[in-house]
Short mmCIF file of C-alpha atoms and ligand atoms in Angstrom, two decimals:
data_model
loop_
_atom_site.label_atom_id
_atom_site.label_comp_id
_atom_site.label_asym_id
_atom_site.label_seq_id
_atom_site.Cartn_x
_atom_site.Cartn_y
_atom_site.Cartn_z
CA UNK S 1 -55.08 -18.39 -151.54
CA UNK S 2 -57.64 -19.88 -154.30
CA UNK S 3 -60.51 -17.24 -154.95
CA UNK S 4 -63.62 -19.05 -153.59
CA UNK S 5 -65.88 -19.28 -156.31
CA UNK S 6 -69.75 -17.99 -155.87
CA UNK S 7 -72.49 -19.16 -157.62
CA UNK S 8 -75.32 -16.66 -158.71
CA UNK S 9 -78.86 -18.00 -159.71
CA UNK S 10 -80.67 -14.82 -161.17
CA UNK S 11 -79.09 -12.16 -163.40
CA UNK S 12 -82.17 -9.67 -162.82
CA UNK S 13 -82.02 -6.28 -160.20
CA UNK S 14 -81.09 -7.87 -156.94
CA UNK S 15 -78.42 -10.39 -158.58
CA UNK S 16 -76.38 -8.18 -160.90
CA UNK S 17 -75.82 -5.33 -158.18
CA UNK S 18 -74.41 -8.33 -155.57
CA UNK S 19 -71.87 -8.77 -158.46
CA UNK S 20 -71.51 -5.56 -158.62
CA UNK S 21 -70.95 -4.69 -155.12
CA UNK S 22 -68.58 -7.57 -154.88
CA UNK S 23 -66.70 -7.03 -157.78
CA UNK S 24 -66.09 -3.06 -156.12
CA UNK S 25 -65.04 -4.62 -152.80
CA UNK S 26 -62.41 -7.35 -154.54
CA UNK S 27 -61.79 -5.60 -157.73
CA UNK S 28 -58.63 -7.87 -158.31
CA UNK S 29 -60.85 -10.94 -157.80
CA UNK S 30 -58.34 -12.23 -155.12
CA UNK S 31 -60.80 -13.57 -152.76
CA UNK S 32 -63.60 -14.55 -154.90
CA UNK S 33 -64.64 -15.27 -158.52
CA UNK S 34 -67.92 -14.93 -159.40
CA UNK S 35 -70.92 -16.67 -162.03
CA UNK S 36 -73.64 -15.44 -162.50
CA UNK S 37 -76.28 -17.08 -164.54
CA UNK S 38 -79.31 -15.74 -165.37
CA UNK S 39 -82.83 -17.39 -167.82
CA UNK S 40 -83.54 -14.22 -169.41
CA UNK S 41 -81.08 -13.69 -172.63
CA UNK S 42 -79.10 -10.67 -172.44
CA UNK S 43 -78.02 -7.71 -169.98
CA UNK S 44 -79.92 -7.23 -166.62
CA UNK S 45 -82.14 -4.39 -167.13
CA UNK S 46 -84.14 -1.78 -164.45
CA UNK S 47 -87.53 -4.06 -164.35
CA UNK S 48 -89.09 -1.17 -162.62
CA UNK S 49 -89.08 0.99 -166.00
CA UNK S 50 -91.17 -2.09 -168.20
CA UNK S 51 -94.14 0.16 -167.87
CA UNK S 52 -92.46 2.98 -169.64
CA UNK S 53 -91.32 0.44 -172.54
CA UNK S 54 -95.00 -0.32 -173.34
CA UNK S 55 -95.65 3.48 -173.53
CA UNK S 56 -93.21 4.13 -175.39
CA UNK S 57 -91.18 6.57 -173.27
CA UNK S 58 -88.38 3.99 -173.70
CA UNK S 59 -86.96 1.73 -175.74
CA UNK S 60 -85.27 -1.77 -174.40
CA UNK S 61 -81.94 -0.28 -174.58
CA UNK S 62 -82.34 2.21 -172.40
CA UNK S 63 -83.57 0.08 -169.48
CA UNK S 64 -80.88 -1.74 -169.69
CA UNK S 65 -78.40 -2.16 -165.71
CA UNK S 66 -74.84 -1.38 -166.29
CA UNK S 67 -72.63 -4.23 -167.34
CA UNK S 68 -71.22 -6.27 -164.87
CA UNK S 69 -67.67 -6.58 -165.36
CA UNK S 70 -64.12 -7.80 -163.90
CA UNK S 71 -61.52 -10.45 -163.87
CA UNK S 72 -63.07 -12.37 -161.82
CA UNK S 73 -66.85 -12.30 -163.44
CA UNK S 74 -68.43 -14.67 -165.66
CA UNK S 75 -72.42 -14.03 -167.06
CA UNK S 76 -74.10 -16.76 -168.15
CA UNK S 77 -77.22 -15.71 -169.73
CA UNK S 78 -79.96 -17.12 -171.43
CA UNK S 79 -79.77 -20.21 -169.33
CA UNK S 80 -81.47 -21.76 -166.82
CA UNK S 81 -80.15 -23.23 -163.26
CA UNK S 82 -82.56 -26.38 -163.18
CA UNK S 83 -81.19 -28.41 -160.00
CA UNK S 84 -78.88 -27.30 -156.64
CA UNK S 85 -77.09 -30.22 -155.26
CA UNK S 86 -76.01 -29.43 -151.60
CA UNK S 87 -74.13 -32.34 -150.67
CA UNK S 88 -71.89 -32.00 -154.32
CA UNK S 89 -72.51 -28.12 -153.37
CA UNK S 90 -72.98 -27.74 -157.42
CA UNK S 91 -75.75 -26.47 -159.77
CA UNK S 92 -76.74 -28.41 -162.88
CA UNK S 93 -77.51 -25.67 -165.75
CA UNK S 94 -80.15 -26.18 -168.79
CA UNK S 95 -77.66 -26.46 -171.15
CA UNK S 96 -76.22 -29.68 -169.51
CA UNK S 97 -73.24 -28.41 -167.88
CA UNK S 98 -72.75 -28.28 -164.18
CA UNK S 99 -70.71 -25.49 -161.47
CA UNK S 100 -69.40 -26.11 -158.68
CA UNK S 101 -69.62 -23.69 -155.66
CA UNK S 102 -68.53 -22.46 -152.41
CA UNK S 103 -70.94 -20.09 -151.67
CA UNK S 104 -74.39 -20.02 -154.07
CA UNK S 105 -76.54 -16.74 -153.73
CA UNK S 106 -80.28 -17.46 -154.96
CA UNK S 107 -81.76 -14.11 -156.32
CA UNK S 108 -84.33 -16.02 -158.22
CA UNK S 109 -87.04 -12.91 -157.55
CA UNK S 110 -90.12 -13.70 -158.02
CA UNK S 111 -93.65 -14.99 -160.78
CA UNK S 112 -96.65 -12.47 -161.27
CA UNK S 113 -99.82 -14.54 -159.49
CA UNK S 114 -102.44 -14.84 -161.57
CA UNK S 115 -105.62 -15.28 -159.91
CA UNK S 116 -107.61 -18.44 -160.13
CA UNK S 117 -109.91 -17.04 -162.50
CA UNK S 118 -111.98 -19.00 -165.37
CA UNK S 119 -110.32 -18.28 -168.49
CA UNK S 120 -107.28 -16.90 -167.30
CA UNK S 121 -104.67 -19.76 -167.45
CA UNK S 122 -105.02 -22.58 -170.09
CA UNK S 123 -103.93 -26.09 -169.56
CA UNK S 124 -100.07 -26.61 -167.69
CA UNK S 125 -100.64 -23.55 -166.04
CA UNK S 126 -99.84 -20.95 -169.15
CA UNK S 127 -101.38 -17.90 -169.40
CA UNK S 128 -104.83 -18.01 -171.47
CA UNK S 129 -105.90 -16.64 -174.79
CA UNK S 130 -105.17 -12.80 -174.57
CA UNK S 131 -104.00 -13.14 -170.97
CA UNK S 132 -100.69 -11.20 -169.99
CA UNK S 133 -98.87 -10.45 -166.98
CA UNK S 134 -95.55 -7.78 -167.05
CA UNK S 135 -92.62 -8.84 -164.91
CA UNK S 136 -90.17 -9.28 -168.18
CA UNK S 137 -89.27 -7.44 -170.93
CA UNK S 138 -90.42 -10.99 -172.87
CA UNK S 139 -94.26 -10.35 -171.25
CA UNK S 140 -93.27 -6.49 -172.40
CA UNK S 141 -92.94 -7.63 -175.88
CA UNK S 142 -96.11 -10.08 -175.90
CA UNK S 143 -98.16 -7.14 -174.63
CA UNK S 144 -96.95 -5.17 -177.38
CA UNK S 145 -97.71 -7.97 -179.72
CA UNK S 146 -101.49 -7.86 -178.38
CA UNK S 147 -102.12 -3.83 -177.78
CA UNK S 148 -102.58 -1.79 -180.41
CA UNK S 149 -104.56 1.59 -180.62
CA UNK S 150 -107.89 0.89 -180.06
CA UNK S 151 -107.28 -2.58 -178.48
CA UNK S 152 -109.76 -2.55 -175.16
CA UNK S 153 -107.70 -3.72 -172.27
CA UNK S 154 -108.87 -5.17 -168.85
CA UNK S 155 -105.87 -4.81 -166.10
CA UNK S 156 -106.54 -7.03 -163.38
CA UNK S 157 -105.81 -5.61 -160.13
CA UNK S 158 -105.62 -1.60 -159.02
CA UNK S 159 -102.63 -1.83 -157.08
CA UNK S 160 -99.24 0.40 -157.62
CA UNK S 161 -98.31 -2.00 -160.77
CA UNK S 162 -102.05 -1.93 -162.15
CA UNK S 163 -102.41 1.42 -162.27
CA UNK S 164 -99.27 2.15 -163.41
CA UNK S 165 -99.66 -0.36 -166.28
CA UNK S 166 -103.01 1.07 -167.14
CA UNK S 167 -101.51 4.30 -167.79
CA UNK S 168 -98.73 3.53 -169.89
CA UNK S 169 -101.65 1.41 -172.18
CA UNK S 170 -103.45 4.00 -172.43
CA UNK S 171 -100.40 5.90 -173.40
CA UNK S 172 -100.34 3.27 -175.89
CA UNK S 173 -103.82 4.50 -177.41
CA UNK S 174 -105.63 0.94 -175.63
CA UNK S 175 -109.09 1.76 -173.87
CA UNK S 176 -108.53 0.65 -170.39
CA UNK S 177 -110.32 -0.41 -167.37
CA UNK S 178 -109.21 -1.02 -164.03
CA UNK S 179 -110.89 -3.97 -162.09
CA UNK S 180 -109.47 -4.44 -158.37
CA UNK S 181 -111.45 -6.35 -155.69
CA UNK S 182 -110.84 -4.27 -152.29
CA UNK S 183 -113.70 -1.24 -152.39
CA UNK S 184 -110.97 1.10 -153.71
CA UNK S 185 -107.52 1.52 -155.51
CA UNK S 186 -104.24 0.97 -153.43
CA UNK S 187 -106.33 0.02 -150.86
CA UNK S 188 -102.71 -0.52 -148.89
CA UNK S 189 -102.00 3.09 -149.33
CA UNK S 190 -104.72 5.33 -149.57
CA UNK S 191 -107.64 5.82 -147.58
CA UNK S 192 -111.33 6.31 -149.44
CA UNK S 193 -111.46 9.69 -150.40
CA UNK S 194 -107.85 10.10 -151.55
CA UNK S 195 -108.64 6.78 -153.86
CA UNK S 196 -111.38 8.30 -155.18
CA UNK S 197 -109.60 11.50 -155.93
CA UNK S 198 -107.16 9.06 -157.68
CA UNK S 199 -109.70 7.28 -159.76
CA UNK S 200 -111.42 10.43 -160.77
CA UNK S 201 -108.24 11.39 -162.54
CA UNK S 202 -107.70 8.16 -163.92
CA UNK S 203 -111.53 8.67 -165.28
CA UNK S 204 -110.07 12.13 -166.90
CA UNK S 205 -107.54 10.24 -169.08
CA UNK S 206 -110.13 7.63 -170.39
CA UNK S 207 -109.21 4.98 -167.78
CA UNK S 208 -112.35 3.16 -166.14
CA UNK S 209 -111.91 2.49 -162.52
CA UNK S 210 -114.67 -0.42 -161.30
CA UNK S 211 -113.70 -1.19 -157.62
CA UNK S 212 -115.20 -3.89 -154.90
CA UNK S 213 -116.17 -6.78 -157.25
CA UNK S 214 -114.89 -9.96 -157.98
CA UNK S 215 -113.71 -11.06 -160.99
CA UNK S 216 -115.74 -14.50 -162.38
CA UNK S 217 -114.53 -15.35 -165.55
CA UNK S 218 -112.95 -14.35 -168.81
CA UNK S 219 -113.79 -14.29 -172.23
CA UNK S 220 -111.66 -12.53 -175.43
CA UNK S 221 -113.24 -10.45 -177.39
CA UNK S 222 -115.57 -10.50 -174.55
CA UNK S 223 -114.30 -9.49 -171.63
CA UNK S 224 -114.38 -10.03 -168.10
CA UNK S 225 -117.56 -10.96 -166.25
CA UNK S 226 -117.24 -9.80 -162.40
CA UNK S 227 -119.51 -11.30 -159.89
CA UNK S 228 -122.43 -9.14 -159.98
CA UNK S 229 -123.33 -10.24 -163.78
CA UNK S 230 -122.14 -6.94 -165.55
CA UNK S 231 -118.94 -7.84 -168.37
CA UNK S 232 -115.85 -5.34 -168.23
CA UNK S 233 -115.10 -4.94 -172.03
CA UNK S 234 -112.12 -6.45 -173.47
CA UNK S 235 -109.51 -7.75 -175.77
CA UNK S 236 -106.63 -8.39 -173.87
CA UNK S 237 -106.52 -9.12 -169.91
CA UNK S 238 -103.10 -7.88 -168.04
CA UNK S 239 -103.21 -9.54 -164.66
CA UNK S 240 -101.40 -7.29 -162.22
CA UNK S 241 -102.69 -9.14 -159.08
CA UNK S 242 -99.59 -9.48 -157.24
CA UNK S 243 -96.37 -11.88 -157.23
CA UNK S 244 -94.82 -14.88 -155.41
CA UNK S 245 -91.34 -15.90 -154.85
CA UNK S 246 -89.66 -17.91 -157.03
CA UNK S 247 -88.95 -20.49 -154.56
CA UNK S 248 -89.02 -23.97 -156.23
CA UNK S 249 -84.82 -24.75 -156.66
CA UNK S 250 -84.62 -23.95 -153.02
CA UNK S 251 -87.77 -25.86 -152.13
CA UNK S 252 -86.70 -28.93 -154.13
CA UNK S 253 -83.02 -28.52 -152.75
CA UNK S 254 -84.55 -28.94 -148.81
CA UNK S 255 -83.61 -25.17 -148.24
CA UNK S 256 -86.26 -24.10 -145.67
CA UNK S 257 -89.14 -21.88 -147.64
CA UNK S 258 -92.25 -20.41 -146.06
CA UNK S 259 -94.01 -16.94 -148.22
CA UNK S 260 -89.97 -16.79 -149.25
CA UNK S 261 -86.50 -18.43 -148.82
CA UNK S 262 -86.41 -18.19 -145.39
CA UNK S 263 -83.26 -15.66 -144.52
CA UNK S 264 -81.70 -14.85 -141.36
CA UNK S 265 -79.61 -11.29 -140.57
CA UNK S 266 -77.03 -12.86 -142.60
CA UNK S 267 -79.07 -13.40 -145.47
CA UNK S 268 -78.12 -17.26 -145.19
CA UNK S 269 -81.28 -20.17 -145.72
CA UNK S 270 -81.18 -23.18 -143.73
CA UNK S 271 -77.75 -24.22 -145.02
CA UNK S 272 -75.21 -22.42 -144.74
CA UNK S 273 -73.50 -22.31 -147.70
CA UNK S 274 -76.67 -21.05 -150.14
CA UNK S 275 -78.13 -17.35 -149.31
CA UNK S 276 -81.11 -15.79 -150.83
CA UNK S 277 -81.74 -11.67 -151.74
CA UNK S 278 -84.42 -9.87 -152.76
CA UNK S 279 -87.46 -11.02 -154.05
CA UNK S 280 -87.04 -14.51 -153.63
CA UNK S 281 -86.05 -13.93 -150.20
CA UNK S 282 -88.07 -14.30 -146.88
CA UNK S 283 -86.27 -11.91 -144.03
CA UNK S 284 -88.49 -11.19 -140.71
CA UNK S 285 -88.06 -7.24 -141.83
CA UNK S 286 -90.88 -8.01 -144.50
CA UNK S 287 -90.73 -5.29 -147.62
CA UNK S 288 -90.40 -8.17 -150.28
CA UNK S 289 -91.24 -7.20 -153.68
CA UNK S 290 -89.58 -3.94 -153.72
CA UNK S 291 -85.93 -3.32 -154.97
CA UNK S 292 -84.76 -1.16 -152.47
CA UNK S 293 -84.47 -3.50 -149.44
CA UNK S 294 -82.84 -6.15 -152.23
CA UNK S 295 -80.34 -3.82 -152.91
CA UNK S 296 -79.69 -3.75 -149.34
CA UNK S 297 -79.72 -7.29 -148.92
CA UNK S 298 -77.11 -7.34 -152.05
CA UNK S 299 -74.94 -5.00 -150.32
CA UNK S 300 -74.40 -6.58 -147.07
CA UNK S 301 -73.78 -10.13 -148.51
CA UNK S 302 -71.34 -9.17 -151.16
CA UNK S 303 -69.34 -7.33 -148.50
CA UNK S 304 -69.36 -10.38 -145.90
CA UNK S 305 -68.91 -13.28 -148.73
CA UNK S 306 -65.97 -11.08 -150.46
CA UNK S 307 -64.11 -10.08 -146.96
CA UNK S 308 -61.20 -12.22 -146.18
CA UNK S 309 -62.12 -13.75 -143.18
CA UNK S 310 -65.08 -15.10 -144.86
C1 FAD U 401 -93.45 -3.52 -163.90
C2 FAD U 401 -92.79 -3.48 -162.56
C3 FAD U 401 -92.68 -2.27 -161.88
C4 FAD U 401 -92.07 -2.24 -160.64
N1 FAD U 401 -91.98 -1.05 -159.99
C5 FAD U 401 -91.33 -0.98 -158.81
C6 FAD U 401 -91.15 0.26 -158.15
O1 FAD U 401 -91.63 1.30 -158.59
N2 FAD U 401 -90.45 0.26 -156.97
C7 FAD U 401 -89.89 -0.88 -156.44
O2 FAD U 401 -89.25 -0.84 -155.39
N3 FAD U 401 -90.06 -2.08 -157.06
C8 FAD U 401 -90.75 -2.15 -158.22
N4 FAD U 401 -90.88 -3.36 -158.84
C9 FAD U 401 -90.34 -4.57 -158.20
C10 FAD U 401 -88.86 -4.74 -158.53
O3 FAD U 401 -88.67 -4.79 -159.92
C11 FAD U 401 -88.36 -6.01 -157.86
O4 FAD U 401 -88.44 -5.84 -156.46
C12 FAD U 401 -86.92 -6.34 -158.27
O5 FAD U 401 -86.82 -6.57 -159.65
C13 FAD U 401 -86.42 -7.57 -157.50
O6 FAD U 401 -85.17 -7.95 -157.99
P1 FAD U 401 -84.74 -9.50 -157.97
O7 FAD U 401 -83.37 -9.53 -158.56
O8 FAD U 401 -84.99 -10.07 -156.64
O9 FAD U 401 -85.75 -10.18 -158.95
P2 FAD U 401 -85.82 -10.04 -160.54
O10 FAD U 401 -85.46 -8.66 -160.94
O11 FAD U 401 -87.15 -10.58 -160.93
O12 FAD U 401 -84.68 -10.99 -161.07
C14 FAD U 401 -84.71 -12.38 -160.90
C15 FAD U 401 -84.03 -12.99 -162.09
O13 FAD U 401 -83.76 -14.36 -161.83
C16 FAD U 401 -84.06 -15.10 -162.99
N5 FAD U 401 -84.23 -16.51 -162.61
C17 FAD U 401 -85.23 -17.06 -161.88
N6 FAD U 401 -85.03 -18.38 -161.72
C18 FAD U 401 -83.87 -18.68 -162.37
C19 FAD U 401 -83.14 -19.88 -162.58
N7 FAD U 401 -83.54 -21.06 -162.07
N8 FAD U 401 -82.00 -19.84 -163.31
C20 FAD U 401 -81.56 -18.66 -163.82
N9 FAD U 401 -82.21 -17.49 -163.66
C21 FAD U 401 -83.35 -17.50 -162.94
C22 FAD U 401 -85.33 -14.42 -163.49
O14 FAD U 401 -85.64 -14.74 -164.82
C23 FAD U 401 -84.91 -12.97 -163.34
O15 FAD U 401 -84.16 -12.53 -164.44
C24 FAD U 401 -91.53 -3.43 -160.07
C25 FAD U 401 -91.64 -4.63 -160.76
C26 FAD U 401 -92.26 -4.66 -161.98
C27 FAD U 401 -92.36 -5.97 -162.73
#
């Protein structure tokens, strides 16, 4: 029997432990061979750590997701999957090559949102002067480019990610404020007083917390004015005001999309030879943007796409 051959689009959390997983359920690669092709250059690495690379606690290495390995497994990194054609069921790459598939698993996770804020993004929808978001280690190396001690940093949003960045800048040595919309921090988690106790503490480390106001525009060097008038202080703006799915090879491909790629128990999209996990992926069970349930996800396909009845 000819190994079926699977096509990966993503080499990030969700992506690399599918290959994983399937690699540990055909180790011999007798029922399917595997590539995986990720943007980002190099190894996967634990995302969830990236705040603990800009405080220093570690460095890139350490971050970095164990290898993924076997007979059957080919990475691709530092290149892009630009185009999925269903009916030739094959992927055309940045580099000009193409792969063909059986099977192609889209764990394509998912773009920090950055509000619609004046100043924030500059023309073709980059990120402005002294703007930064932290989803990669790249936006991980650009804020350590723009934060040094002393640098006064604005982190947009008070969330789980916001205030965890704020403490690792401030870690850093960066004078840091917290500006989030909602009347409190993790407004999805904590209740009033238990936000306040939290923002007290944050106070006790030298992090400002300025809650229920709007962000208007913002200014380098400046900072950011909020919609009452007053100007938050700053160099350097990290936006940590949520993500969205990285939807837009599924979208263009016809592959049903809604918040996510719509997924059914299966984790299959509207056709039924392309599946999406994790972030990228829409499932009725909700709890997108967290790796747990895409590990999950990864688990249960690479088991049903590497079983022989498949
Ligand atoms: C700073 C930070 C802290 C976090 N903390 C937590 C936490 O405490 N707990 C928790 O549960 N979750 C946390 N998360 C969320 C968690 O990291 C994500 O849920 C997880 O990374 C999702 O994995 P994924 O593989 O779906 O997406 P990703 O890890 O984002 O991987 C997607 C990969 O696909 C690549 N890609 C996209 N499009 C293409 C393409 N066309 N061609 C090739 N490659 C492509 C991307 O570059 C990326 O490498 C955190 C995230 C961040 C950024």
């Amino acid at each position: 029997m000819t190994p079926r051959h699977i096509v990966v689009v993503g080499n990030g959390m969700v992506g690399s432990r599918f290959v994983e997983e399937a690699v540990r359920h055909d180790p011999d690669g007798e029922r399917v061979r595997i590539t995986i092709v990720g943007n980002e250059a190099g190894r996967a690495y634990n995302r969830v750590l990236l705040p603990g690379v800009i405080s220093g606690r570690y460095s890139t290495d350490e971050i970095l997701l164990p290898r993924v390995d076997g007979p059957s497994v080919r990475v691709r990194s530092g290149t892009e999957v630009t185009d999925v054609n269903r009916r030739a069921r094959c992927v055309a790459l940045s580099d000009g090559t193409k792969l063909s598939f059986d099977r192609l698993v889209l764990a394509t996770g998912a773009h920090p949102r950055i509000p619609g804020v004046f100043g924030l993004r500059a023309p073709q929808g980059r990120q402005g002067s002294g703007v930064a978001t932290l989803r990669s280690l790249v936006d991980c190396h650009r804020i350590e480019r723009l934060v040094r001690s002393g640098t006064r940093v604005v982190v947009l949003g008070g969330g789980v990610l916001g205030l965890e960045t704020a403490r690792s800048l401030a870690i850093r040595g960066a004078h840091v404020s917290v500006v989030e919309a909602a009347p409190w921090v993790l407004p999805r988690q904590l209740d009033r007083s238990a936000a306040k106790i939290l923002a007290d503490s944050y106070a006790s480390l030298g992090i400002a917390v300025r809650c229920g106001r709007k962000a208007v525009s913002w200014q380098p060097g400046h900072g950011l004015e909020l919609d009452d008038g007053t100007v938050v202080a700053g160099d350097v703006l990290v936006a940590a005001a949520g993500v969205r799915s990285a939807t837009y090879l599924a979208e263009r491909a016809g592959i049903a999309v809604q918040e996510g790629i719509v997924v059914d128990d299966t984790l299959t999209t509207s056709d039924p030879r392309v599946h999406a996990i994790g972030d990228c992926a829409q499932h009725t069970e909700g709890d997108a943007g967290l790796v747990s349930p895409g590990w999950k996800q990864a688990a249960v396909l690479a088991r049903l796409l590497s079983s022989p009845g498949c």
